[in-house]
Every structure is written in C-alpha cells, then in structure tokens.
Amino acid sequence: MNNPSPSLFETSAPETRRAAPLDAAVLSSIRNLNPSGYPALLERLVKAYLSYSTDAIGALQAALAASDQETLGKAAHSLKSSSGNLGATQLAALCKELEMIGRGQSDADPAPLLDATTREHRAVCEALQIELAKVSG
C-alpha cells in the first residue's frame, strides 16, 4: 500500500484570502441613488444598520441561549435582509444558515455558526465605520 505524501498531513492550512466584508458594487449603487452626490442616504442607512444590527446580534445570542429556534430564525432572517441590502453578503449568507436552523430546515449546530456570524458582523461594522467616515468626514 502506498503511503500518501507527508504534505497531505500538514496541519497548517495555506493562507487564504478573506473576502471583503462589503460588496463595493452594492455601496456604489446606494451612492448612485443620490445623484447630487450628497451622502445623506448612505450615511442614514449605515447609522441605522449599525444600531439595529448590534441589537439583532444580541437577539440571536439570547435566542440561542434560550434554545428558542423560532426567535433565532426570525432574528436571523431580519439581519440577513438588512445585511444583504448594504452589501454584507457573507454575513447575509451566515444569517441564512442560522435562519434555516431556526426554521427546522437544518440540523447544524447553531453555536459555531453564531460565533462566525458575530465575527463577520464585527468585520462588517468596522468596514461600515470606514464608509461612514468617508461620507461624514
């Protein structure tokens, strides 16, 4: 029997590129809704999202702690939609997975998925803060 090459057993994963937390094309589309160039719309949307999404992450965490699948699914659905609208596509995809669990359409363990969602949410919020500084600054 041939032994696999030692490289197959290496424990360190190759460095992978992480996708940007925000889709620049979506942000550009939002900017284009304001033909005068006045950034008020994007600024309002970002500020509202930053406030709302932090509460939504808290609701997801509370639902998981209470084993409340219905609330988990509803909170994930709402965060998925608002995240997608601002171009946070990876966060929206994670929320979709949580929504599926909440609706009983997946048997996946929600805890690690919520951890990944929380990390991605932080990255999205940091990127949105940068966008906010550009339009406010």
Rosetta silent file (secondary structure, phi, psi, omega in degrees, C-alpha in Angstrom):
SEQUENCE: MNNPSPSLFETSAPETRRAAPLDAAVLSSIRNLNPSGYPALLERLVKAYLSYSTDAIGALQAALAASDQETLGKAAHSLKSSSGNLGATQLAALCKELEMIGRGQSDADPAPLLDATTREHRAVCEALQIELAKVSG
SCORE:     score description
SCORE:     0.000 S_00000001
   1 L     0.000  131.904  179.659    0.000    0.000    0.000 S_00000001
   2 L   -78.396  136.625  174.751    1.366    3.396   -0.933 S_00000001
   3 L   -87.448  138.860  176.878    1.650    5.962    1.805 S_00000001
   4 L   -64.100  155.285  179.633    0.373    9.409    0.989 S_00000001
   5 L   -64.186  148.714 -178.821    2.978   12.080    0.753 S_00000001
   6 H   -57.020  -26.081 -177.846    3.750   13.846    4.031 S_00000001
   7 H   -63.830  -23.041  178.395    2.394   17.115    2.658 S_00000001
   8 H   -70.056  -18.083 -177.395   -1.127   15.701    2.920 S_00000001
   9 H  -103.806    7.569  178.764   -0.740   15.551    6.674 S_00000001
  10 L   -63.171  137.972 -176.792    0.490   19.066    7.234 S_00000001
  11 L   -90.192  -21.370 -179.086   -1.512   20.763    9.926 S_00000001
  12 L   -85.482  123.991  179.379   -1.007   24.344    8.886 S_00000001
  13 L   -76.188  148.440  176.900   -3.548   25.438    6.332 S_00000001
  14 L   -64.382  150.577  179.545   -2.368   27.589    3.479 S_00000001
  15 L   -64.972  128.600  179.826   -3.040   31.260    3.923 S_00000001
  16 L  -112.384  149.628  177.274   -6.381   32.085    2.398 S_00000001
  17 L   -82.639  132.375  178.183   -7.654   35.434    1.251 S_00000001
  18 L   -90.310  134.474  178.183  -10.645   36.630    3.171 S_00000001
  19 L   -65.523  148.447  176.740  -13.403   38.174    1.126 S_00000001
  20 L   -61.256  141.924 -177.859  -14.098   41.839    1.772 S_00000001
  21 L   -67.958  -21.071 -179.035  -16.919   42.204    4.294 S_00000001
  22 L  -124.898  140.959  175.469  -18.814   44.585    1.978 S_00000001
  23 L   -83.102  111.762 -176.886  -19.620   44.353   -1.710 S_00000001
  24 H   -59.427  -31.160 -179.469  -18.363   47.634   -3.150 S_00000001
  25 H   -66.050  -36.093  178.812  -20.858   47.429   -6.023 S_00000001
  26 H   -67.579  -44.588  178.146  -23.792   47.495   -3.605 S_00000001
  27 H   -62.342  -39.034  178.213  -22.400   50.534   -1.804 S_00000001
  28 H   -63.085  -40.570  177.840  -21.817   52.222   -5.144 S_00000001
  29 H   -61.851  -39.731  178.303  -25.437   51.558   -6.123 S_00000001
  30 H   -65.517  -44.379  177.938  -26.611   53.185   -2.899 S_00000001
  31 H   -58.650  -38.563 -178.043  -24.368   56.182   -3.559 S_00000001
  32 H   -70.333  -13.916  175.727  -25.814   56.457   -7.066 S_00000001
  33 L   -71.558  -15.145  177.843  -29.314   56.813   -5.620 S_00000001
  34 L  -109.830   80.451 -174.370  -28.176   60.290   -4.565 S_00000001
  35 L   -61.035  -23.267 -179.697  -27.327   61.886   -7.925 S_00000001
  36 L   -74.972   -8.204 -179.584  -26.428   65.200   -6.323 S_00000001
  37 L    85.737   -4.106  179.289  -23.552   63.477   -4.585 S_00000001
  38 L   -72.073  125.601 -171.145  -24.900   64.353   -1.168 S_00000001
  39 L   -82.831   13.719 -173.078  -24.088   61.363    1.061 S_00000001
  40 H   -58.001  -41.671 -177.232  -27.128   61.645    3.352 S_00000001
  41 H   -62.912  -52.820 -179.867  -28.808   58.426    2.193 S_00000001
  42 H   -60.055  -42.574  179.597  -25.774   56.191    2.662 S_00000001
  43 H   -60.405  -46.264  179.522  -24.973   57.874    5.960 S_00000001
  44 H   -63.051  -43.703 -179.670  -28.518   57.335    7.268 S_00000001
  45 H   -63.615  -43.611 -179.067  -28.576   53.707    6.132 S_00000001
  46 H   -65.505  -45.886  179.501  -25.206   52.924    7.690 S_00000001
  47 H   -60.925  -43.588  178.765  -26.075   54.576   11.002 S_00000001
  48 H   -63.416  -42.721 -179.999  -29.402   52.750   11.168 S_00000001
  49 H   -63.786  -44.836 -178.516  -27.742   49.433   10.318 S_00000001
  50 H   -59.259  -40.691  178.634  -25.004   49.858   12.917 S_00000001
  51 H   -70.395  -51.359 -177.024  -27.593   50.465   15.620 S_00000001
  52 H   -64.079  -46.502 -171.617  -30.057   47.794   14.509 S_00000001
  53 H   -65.866  -32.389  176.895  -27.579   45.050   13.677 S_00000001
  54 H   -64.822  -41.127  175.593  -25.915   45.173   17.077 S_00000001
  55 H   -64.495  -38.647 -179.595  -29.311   44.610   18.676 S_00000001
  56 H   -65.144  -39.941  176.315  -30.008   41.791   16.211 S_00000001
  57 H   -61.902  -41.986  176.598  -26.776   40.011   17.146 S_00000001
  58 H   -60.835  -39.803  178.328  -27.842   40.290   20.793 S_00000001
  59 H   -65.712  -39.058  176.661  -31.238   38.801   19.902 S_00000001
  60 H   -62.822  -44.342 -179.986  -29.538   35.900   18.115 S_00000001
  61 H   -64.015  -42.097  178.717  -27.330   35.245   21.138 S_00000001
  62 H   -65.362  -41.108  179.141  -30.308   35.392   23.519 S_00000001
  63 H   -63.353  -41.628  178.446  -32.346   33.058   21.313 S_00000001
  64 H   -64.560  -44.539  179.873  -29.506   30.549   21.201 S_00000001
  65 H   -61.637  -33.532 -179.155  -29.032   30.728   24.982 S_00000001
  66 L   -90.964    1.825 -175.477  -32.768   30.125   25.464 S_00000001
  67 L    53.670   39.895 -178.246  -32.880   27.382   22.800 S_00000001
  68 L   -99.251   89.989 -175.799  -35.595   29.415   21.078 S_00000001
  69 H   -63.520  -38.880 -177.700  -35.417   28.254   17.480 S_00000001
  70 H   -61.928  -47.689  178.982  -38.335   30.378   16.292 S_00000001
  71 H   -65.913  -37.692  176.389  -36.793   33.627   17.552 S_00000001
  72 H   -57.643  -46.759 -178.860  -33.405   32.552   16.198 S_00000001
  73 H   -64.489  -42.360 -179.361  -34.940   32.079   12.758 S_00000001
  74 H   -67.448  -44.829 -179.706  -36.818   35.389   12.802 S_00000001
  75 H   -65.381  -40.410  179.139  -33.834   37.413   14.038 S_00000001
  76 H   -65.221  -39.677  179.194  -31.533   35.742   11.516 S_00000001
  77 H   -61.618  -45.559 -178.692  -33.991   36.449    8.688 S_00000001
  78 H   -64.965  -45.041  179.436  -34.188   40.118    9.555 S_00000001
  79 H   -67.059  -35.212  177.333  -30.419   40.528    9.903 S_00000001
  80 H   -58.784  -47.272 -176.995  -29.905   38.599    6.656 S_00000001
  81 H   -65.226  -48.936 -177.708  -32.093   41.032    4.745 S_00000001
  82 H   -67.475  -34.828  178.473  -30.629   44.227    6.150 S_00000001
  83 H   -67.338  -43.786  178.651  -27.073   42.936    5.754 S_00000001
  84 H   -62.033  -36.819 -179.677  -27.670   41.954    2.150 S_00000001
  85 H   -64.805  -25.185  178.554  -29.133   45.378    1.402 S_00000001
  86 L  -101.624    7.216  175.857  -25.845   47.021    2.444 S_00000001
  87 L    88.289   12.944  177.462  -23.641   44.545    0.606 S_00000001
  88 L   -87.816   70.913 -169.985  -22.603   42.384    3.570 S_00000001
  89 H   -68.830  -37.342  178.512  -23.064   39.240    1.507 S_00000001
  90 H   -67.692  -41.504  177.360  -21.007   36.850    3.634 S_00000001
  91 H   -63.255  -41.963  177.738  -22.854   37.966    6.770 S_00000001
  92 H   -60.890  -38.989  179.051  -26.165   37.541    4.941 S_00000001
  93 H   -65.808  -40.692  177.345  -25.149   34.004    3.938 S_00000001
  94 H   -64.257  -40.989  178.271  -24.298   33.118    7.545 S_00000001
  95 H   -63.966  -36.029  178.295  -27.628   34.537    8.679 S_00000001
  96 H   -62.111  -40.251  178.100  -29.395   32.435    6.057 S_00000001
  97 H   -64.475  -42.487  176.878  -27.846   29.319    7.575 S_00000001
  98 H   -64.059  -38.718  178.134  -28.997   30.391   11.047 S_00000001
  99 H   -60.676  -42.290  179.278  -32.450   31.098    9.644 S_00000001
 100 H   -61.716  -40.742  177.281  -32.604   27.559    8.228 S_00000001
 101 H   -63.476  -45.801 -179.223  -31.728   26.144   11.647 S_00000001
 102 H   -62.044  -30.422  179.219  -34.380   28.325   13.266 S_00000001
 103 L   -88.789    3.010  179.555  -36.993   27.095   10.820 S_00000001
 104 L    75.823   18.447 -178.397  -36.063   23.488   11.476 S_00000001
 105 L   -98.256    5.359  177.893  -34.672   23.044    7.961 S_00000001
 106 L  -150.514  142.448  177.291  -31.162   22.218    9.170 S_00000001
 107 L   -99.864   11.117 -178.796  -29.771   20.097   11.979 S_00000001
 108 L   -62.599  152.959  176.635  -26.485   22.004   12.081 S_00000001
 109 L   -75.210  118.754 -176.610  -25.160   23.172   15.431 S_00000001
 110 H   -73.947  -20.444 -174.428  -26.020   26.874   15.652 S_00000001
 111 H   -61.132  -53.562  179.286  -23.355   27.776   18.248 S_00000001
 112 H   -66.149  -30.561  177.987  -20.277   27.779   15.969 S_00000001
 113 H   -68.117  -39.001  177.057  -22.329   29.377   13.216 S_00000001
 114 H   -67.612  -36.075  175.489  -23.395   32.170   15.555 S_00000001
 115 H   -60.845  -45.531  178.965  -19.754   32.658   16.554 S_00000001
 116 H   -64.470  -38.525  178.705  -18.819   33.032   12.878 S_00000001
 117 H   -63.338  -43.377  179.896  -21.775   35.368   12.363 S_00000001
 118 H   -63.680  -42.517  177.663  -20.684   37.532   15.282 S_00000001
 119 H   -63.591  -44.212 -179.689  -17.112   37.744   13.946 S_00000001
 120 H   -66.075  -37.391  177.661  -18.333   38.620   10.460 S_00000001
 121 H   -60.427  -42.595  177.877  -20.695   41.223   11.921 S_00000001
 122 H   -59.359  -44.778 -179.904  -17.722   42.889   13.646 S_00000001
 123 H   -63.466  -40.630  178.663  -15.831   42.994   10.339 S_00000001
 124 H   -63.746  -45.806 -179.428  -18.875   44.446    8.558 S_00000001
 125 H   -62.609  -39.340  176.957  -19.338   47.110   11.240 S_00000001
 126 H   -62.733  -43.780  179.692  -15.665   48.087   11.016 S_00000001
 127 H   -65.975  -38.187  178.534  -15.937   48.403    7.221 S_00000001
 128 H   -69.022  -33.759  176.029  -19.143   50.427    7.545 S_00000001
 129 H   -62.693  -38.711  177.134  -17.481   52.752   10.062 S_00000001
 130 H   -63.994  -44.156  177.275  -14.806   53.416    7.445 S_00000001
 131 H   -61.915  -41.439 -179.903  -17.519   54.160    4.857 S_00000001
 132 H   -62.239  -40.853  178.193  -19.269   56.413    7.348 S_00000001
 133 H   -63.016  -35.075  179.223  -16.045   58.345    7.954 S_00000001
 134 H   -66.023  -40.790 -176.248  -15.715   58.872    4.193 S_00000001
 135 H   -86.437  -23.808 -179.007  -19.188   60.373    3.840 S_00000001
 136 H   -90.801  -23.939 -166.905  -19.212   62.250    7.147 S_00000001
 137 L   -86.761    0.000    0.000  -15.701   63.445    7.052 S_00000001
